[in-house]
Tab-separated table of C-alpha atoms in Angstrom:
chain	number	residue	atom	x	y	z
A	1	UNK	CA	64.558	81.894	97.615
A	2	UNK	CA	67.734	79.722	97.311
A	3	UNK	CA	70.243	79.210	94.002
A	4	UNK	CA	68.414	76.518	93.034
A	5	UNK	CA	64.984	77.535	93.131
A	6	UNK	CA	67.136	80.651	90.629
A	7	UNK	CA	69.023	77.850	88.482
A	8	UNK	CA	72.169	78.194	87.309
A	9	UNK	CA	71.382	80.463	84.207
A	10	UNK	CA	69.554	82.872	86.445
A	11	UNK	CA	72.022	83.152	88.844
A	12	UNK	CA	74.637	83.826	86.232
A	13	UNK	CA	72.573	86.558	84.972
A	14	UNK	CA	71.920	88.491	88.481
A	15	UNK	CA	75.642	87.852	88.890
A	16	UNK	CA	77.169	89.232	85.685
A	17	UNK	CA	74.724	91.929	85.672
A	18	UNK	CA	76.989	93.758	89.028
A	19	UNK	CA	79.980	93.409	87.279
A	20	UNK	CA	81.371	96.134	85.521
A	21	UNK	CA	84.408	95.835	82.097
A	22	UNK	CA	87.753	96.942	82.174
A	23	UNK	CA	89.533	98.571	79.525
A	24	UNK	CA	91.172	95.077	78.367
A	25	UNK	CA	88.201	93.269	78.259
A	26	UNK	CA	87.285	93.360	74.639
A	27	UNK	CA	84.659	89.969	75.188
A	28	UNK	CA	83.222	89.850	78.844
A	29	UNK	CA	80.859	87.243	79.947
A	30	UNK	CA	77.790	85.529	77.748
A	31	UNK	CA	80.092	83.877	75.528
A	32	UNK	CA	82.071	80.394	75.831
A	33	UNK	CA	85.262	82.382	76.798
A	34	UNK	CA	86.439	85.608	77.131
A	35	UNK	CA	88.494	87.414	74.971
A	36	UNK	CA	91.533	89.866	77.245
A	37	UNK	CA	93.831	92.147	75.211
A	38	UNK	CA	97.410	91.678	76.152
A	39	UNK	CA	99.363	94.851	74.367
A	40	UNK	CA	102.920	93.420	76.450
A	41	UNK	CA	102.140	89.732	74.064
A	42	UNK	CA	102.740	87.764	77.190
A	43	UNK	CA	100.488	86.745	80.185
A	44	UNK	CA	100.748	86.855	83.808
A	45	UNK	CA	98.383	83.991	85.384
A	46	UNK	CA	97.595	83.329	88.747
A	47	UNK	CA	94.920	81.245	90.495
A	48	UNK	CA	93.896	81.132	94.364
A	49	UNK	CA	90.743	78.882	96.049
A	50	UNK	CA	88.916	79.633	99.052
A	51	UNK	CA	87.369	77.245	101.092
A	52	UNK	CA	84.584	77.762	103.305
A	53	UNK	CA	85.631	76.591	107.175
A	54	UNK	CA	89.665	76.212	105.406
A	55	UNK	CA	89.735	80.236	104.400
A	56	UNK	CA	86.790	81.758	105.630
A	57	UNK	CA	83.562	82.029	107.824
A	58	UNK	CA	80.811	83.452	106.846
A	59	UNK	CA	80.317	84.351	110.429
A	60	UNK	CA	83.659	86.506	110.585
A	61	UNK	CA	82.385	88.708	107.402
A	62	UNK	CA	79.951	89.427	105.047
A	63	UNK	CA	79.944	88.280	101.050
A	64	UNK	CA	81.038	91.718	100.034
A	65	UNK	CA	84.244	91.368	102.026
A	66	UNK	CA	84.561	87.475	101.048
A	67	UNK	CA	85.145	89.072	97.241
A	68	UNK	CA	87.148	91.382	98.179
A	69	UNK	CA	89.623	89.192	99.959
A	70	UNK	CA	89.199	86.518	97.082
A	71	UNK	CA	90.181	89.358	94.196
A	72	UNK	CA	93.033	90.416	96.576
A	73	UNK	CA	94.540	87.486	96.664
A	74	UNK	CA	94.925	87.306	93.584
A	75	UNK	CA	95.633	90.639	92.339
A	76	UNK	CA	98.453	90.877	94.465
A	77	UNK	CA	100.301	88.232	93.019
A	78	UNK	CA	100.185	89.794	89.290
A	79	UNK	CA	101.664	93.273	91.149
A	80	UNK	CA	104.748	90.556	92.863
A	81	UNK	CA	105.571	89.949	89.391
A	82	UNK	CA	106.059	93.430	88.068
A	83	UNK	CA	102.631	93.469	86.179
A	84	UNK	CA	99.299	95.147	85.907
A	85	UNK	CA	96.427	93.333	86.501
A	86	UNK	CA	93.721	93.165	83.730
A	87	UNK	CA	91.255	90.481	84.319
A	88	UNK	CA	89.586	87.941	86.839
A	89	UNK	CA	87.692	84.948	85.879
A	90	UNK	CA	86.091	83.407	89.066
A	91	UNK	CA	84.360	79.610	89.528
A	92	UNK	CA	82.128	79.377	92.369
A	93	UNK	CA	80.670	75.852	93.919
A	94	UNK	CA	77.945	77.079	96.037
A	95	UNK	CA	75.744	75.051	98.660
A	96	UNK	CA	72.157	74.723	96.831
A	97	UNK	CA	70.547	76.491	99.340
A	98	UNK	CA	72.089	79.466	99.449
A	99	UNK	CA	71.081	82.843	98.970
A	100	UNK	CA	70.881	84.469	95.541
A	101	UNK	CA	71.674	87.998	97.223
A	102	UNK	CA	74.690	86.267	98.615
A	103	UNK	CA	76.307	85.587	95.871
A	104	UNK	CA	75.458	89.002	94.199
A	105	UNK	CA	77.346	90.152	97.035
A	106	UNK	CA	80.071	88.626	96.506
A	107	UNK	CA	80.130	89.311	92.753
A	108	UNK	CA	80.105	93.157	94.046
A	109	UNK	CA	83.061	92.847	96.472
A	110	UNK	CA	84.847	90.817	93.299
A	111	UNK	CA	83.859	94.066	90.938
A	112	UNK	CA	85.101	96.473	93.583
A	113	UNK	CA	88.527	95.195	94.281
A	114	UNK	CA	89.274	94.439	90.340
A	115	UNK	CA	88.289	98.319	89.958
A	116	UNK	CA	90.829	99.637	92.215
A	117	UNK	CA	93.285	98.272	89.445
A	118	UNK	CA	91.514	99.134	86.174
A	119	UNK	CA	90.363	95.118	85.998
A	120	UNK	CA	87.536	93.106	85.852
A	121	UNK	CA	85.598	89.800	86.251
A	122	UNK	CA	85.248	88.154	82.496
A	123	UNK	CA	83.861	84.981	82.822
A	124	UNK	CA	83.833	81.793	85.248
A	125	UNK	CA	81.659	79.391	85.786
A	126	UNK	CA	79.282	77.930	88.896
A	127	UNK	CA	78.733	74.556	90.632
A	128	UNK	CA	76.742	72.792	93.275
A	129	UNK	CA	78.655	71.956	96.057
A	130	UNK	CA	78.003	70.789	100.093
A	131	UNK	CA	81.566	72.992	100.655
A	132	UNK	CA	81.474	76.451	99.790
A	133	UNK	CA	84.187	77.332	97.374
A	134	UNK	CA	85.695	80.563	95.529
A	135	UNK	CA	88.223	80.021	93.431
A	136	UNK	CA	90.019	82.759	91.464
A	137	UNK	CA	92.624	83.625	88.381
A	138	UNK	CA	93.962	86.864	87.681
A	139	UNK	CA	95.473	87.947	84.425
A	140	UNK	CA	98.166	90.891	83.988
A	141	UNK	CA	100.299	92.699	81.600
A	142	UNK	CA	103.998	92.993	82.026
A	143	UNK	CA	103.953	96.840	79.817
A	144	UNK	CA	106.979	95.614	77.961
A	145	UNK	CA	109.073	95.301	81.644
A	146	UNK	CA	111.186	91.798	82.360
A	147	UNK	CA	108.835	89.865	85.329
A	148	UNK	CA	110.614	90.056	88.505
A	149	UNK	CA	111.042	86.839	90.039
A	150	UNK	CA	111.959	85.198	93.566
A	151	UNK	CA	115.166	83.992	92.140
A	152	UNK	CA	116.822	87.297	91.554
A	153	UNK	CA	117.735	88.646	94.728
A	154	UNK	CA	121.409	89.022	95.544
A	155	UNK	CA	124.225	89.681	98.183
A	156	UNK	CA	124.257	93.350	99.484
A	157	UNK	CA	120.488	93.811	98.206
A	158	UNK	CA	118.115	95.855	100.483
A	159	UNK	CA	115.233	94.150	101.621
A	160	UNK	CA	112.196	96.332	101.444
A	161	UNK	CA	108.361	96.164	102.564
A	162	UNK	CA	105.589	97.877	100.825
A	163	UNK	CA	102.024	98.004	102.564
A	164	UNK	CA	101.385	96.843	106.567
A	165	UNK	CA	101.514	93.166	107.866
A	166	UNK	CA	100.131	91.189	110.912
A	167	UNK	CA	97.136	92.750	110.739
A	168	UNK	CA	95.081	90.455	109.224
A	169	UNK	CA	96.534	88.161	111.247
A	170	UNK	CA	95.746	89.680	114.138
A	171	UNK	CA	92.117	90.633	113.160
A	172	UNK	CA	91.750	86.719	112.399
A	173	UNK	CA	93.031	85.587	115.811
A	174	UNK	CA	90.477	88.398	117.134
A	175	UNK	CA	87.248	86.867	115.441
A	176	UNK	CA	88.905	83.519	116.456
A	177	UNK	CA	88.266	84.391	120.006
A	178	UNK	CA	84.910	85.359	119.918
A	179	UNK	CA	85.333	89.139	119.525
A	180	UNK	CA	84.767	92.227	116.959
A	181	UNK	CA	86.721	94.722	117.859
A	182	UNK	CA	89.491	96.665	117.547
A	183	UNK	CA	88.023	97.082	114.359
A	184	UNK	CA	91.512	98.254	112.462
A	185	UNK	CA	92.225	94.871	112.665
A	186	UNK	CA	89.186	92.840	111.651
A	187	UNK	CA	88.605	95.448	109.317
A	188	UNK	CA	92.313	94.174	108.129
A	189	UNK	CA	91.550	90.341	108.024
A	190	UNK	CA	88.304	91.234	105.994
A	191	UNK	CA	89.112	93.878	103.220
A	192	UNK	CA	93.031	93.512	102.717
A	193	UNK	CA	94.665	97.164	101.757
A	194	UNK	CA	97.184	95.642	98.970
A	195	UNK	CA	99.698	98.452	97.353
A	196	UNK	CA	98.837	97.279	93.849
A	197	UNK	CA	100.737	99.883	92.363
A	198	UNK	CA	104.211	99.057	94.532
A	199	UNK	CA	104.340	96.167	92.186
A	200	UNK	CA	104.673	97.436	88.830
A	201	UNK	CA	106.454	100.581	90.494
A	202	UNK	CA	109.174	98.442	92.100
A	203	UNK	CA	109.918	96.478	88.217
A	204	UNK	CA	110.524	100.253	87.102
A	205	UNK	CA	112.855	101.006	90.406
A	206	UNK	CA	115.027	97.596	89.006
A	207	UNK	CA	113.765	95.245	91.922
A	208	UNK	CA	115.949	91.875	92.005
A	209	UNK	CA	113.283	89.669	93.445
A	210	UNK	CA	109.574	90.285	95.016
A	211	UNK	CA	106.834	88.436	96.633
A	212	UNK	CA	103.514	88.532	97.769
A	213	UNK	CA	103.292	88.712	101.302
A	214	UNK	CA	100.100	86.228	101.479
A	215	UNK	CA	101.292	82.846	104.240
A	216	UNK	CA	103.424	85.482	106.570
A	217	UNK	CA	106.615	87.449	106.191
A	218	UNK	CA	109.225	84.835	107.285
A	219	UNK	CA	107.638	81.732	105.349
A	220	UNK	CA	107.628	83.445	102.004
A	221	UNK	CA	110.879	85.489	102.290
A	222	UNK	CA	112.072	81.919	102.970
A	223	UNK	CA	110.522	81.279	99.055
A	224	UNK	CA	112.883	84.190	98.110
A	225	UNK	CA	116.012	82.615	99.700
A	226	UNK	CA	115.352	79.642	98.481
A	227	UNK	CA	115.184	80.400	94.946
A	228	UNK	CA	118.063	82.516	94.762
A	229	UNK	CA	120.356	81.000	97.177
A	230	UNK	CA	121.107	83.720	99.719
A	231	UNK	CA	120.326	84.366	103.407
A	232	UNK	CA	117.760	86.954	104.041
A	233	UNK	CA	117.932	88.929	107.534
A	234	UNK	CA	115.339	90.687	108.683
A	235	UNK	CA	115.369	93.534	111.218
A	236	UNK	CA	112.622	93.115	114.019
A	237	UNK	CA	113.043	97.350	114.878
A	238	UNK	CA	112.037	97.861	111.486
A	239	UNK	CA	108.353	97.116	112.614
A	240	UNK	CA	106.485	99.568	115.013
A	241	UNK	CA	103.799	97.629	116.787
A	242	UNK	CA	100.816	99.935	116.490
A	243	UNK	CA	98.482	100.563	119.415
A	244	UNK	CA	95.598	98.814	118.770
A	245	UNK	CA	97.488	95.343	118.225
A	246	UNK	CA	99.767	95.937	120.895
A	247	UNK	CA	96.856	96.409	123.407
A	248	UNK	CA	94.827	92.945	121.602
A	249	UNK	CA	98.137	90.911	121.835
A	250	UNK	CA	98.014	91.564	125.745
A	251	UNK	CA	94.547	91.113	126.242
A	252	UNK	CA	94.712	87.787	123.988
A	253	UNK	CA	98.595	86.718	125.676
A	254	UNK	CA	100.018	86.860	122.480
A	255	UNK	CA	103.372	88.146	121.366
A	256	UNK	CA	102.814	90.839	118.941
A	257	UNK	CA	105.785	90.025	116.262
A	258	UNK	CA	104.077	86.516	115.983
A	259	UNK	CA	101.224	88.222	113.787
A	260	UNK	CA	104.129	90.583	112.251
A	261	UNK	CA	106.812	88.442	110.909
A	262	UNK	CA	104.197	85.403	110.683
A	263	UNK	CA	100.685	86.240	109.523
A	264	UNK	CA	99.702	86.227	106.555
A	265	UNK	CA	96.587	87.618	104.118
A	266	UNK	CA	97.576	91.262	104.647
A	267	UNK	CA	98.974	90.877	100.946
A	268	UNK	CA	102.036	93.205	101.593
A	269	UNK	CA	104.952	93.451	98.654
A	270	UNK	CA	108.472	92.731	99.717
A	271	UNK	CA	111.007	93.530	97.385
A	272	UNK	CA	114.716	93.461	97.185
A	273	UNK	CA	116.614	95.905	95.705
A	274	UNK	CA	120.028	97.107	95.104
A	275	UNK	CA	121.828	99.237	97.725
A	276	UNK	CA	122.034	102.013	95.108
A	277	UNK	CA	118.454	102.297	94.823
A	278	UNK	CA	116.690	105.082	96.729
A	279	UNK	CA	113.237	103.504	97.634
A	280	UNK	CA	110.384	106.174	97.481
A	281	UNK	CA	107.216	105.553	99.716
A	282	UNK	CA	105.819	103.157	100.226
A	283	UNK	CA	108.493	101.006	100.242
A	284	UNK	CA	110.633	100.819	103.661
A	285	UNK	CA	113.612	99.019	104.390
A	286	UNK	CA	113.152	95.976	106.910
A	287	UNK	CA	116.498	93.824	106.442
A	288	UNK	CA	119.082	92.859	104.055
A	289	UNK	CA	120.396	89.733	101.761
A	290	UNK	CA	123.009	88.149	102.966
A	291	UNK	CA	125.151	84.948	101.573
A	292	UNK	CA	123.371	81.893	101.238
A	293	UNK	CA	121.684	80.629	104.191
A	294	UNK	CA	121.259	76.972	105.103
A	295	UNK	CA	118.116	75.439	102.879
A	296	UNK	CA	116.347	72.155	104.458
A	297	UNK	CA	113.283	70.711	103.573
A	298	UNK	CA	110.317	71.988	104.921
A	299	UNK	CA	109.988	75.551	104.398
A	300	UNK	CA	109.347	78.168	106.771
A	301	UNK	CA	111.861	80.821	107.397
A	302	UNK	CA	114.085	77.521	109.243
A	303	UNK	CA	114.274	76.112	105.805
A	304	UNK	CA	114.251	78.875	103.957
A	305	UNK	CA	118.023	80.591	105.173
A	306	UNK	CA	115.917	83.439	106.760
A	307	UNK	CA	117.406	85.012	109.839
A	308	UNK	CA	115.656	87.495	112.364
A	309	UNK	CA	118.606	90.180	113.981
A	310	UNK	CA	120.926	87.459	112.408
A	311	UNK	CA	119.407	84.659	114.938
A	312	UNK	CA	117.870	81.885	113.730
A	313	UNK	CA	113.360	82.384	114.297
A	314	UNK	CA	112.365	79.177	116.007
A	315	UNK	CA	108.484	80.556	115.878
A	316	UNK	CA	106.143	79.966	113.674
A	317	UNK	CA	107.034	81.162	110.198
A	318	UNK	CA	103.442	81.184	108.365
A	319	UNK	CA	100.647	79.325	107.405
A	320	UNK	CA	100.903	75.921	105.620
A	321	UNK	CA	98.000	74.302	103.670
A	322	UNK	CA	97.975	71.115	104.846
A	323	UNK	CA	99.228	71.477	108.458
């Protein structure tokens, strides 16, 4: 049995039939769109693709996990902005051949995820494709708070982390080298654990700026900078290297603070705040904003005025698309 020997309209309907309806989904799928109740009157949009052999392997985790990363992803980016998430609506371009039960998997790992925040999948739509492709946009609700953007952050603000990073990263480089195991971290790479709730949490607390910790620490703190013209400096004791990637990092030859203050997909929330704030679990401080750093092309925490123990980080800052 393959997706096409199910069709399109079958699939849809072994699909839609594992996905459950959040409270703001007042018109889910079976219609030409959805209908999503926004009570705040404003939106929060964000969209994210995977791309089979770009993203993901199917030989690094299962379909189950493959939605659960994909709804992370995207999930976490309504919480950077101060918001709730409400709704997914997912497009999938799937190799004819394929297994149906795939694709039900994934639909389950999609539903899962979206239920941790009171959301759900509402609609989409499916493709044939040679290149496996999940691509992903998340609605939110603002509950009558301002968004909090990148461009807020200012001199004397704390810099804050909320949820664990390098992990993924380090569960990646794991399955990258043929392994399985320590299983913390390619548990990490394939099921993120995103503090949802830090987002929303930190708009209350009066957070200046925030981000989603998605293409590693440096490179989007660098984002942060950018936007609102300061220096950020980031404290490398502010990270405790936990046992199971210290001992992989040795047995692999890698330097441990590479996956820390570089890797991404963890999904972590980092947050500035001001210095009168007294952050509550589970934010932590890990650095401050400074003046303005110096902002070149290119990106990275280089470009972006970001500064490790007030040094410049010559490493590598995060992942880039097209590099």
């Amino acid at each position: 049995m393959s997706v096409a020997g199910v069709g399109e309209f079958g699939l849809i309907d072994r699909v839609t039939a594992r996905l459950g309806s959040g409270p703001a989904c007042l018109v889910g799928p079976g219609d030409d769109a959805a209908v999503v109740a926004a009570p705040d009157s404003r939106v929060v949009a964000s969209t994210d693709v995977l791309v089979e052999g770009r993203h993901f392997r199917r030989d690094w985790g299962g379909a189950v996990d493959l939605g659960h990363r994909a709804a992370a992803a995207n999930l976490a980016d309504i919480a950077a902005m101060g918001a709730t998430p409400t709704a997914l609506l997912v497009a999938l371009c799937l190799p004819p051949g394929l297994e149906p039960g795939w694709a039900e998997q994934l639909a389950d790992g999609l539903a899962a995820e979206a239920a941790k925040v009171g959301a759900s999948v509402v609609g989409g739509d499916m493709s044939a494709s040679p290149t496996l492709t999940v691509a992903v946009t998340a609605l939110g609700d603002l509950g009558g708070r301002a968004p909090v953007l990148r461009s807020g952050a200012r001199p004397g603000d704390v810099l804050a982390l909320a949820g664990r990073v390098g992990y993924a990263a380090a569960g990646c480089t794991v399955l990258s080298r043929g392994f399985r195991t320590p299983k913390l971290l390619v548990e990490a790479y394939r099921r993120p654990e995103v503090p949802y709730p830090a987002g929303p949490h930190a708009a209350r607390l009066g957070a200046t700026a925030m981000i989603d910790v998605s293409d590693g620490l440096l490179a989007d703190l660098g984002h942060v900078a950018r936007a609102s013209g300061v220096g950020i400096d980031v404290h490398r004791d502010a990270f405790e290297v936990p046992r199971q990637m210290r001992d992989a990092a040795q047995a692999l030859g890698v330097d441990p603070y590479t996956w820390l203050l570089a890797g991404g997909d963890d999904h972590a929330l980092a947050a500035t705040f001001p210095p009168a704030v007294a952050l509550p679990a589970p934010w932590r401080p890990i650095g401050v904003v400074t003046e303005g750093g110096v902002v070149t092309e290119g990106g990275g925490a280089a470009g972006g005025g970001v500064t490790v123990d007030g040094e410049r980080y010559d490493g590598p800052a995060g992942w880039d698309h097209f590099r």
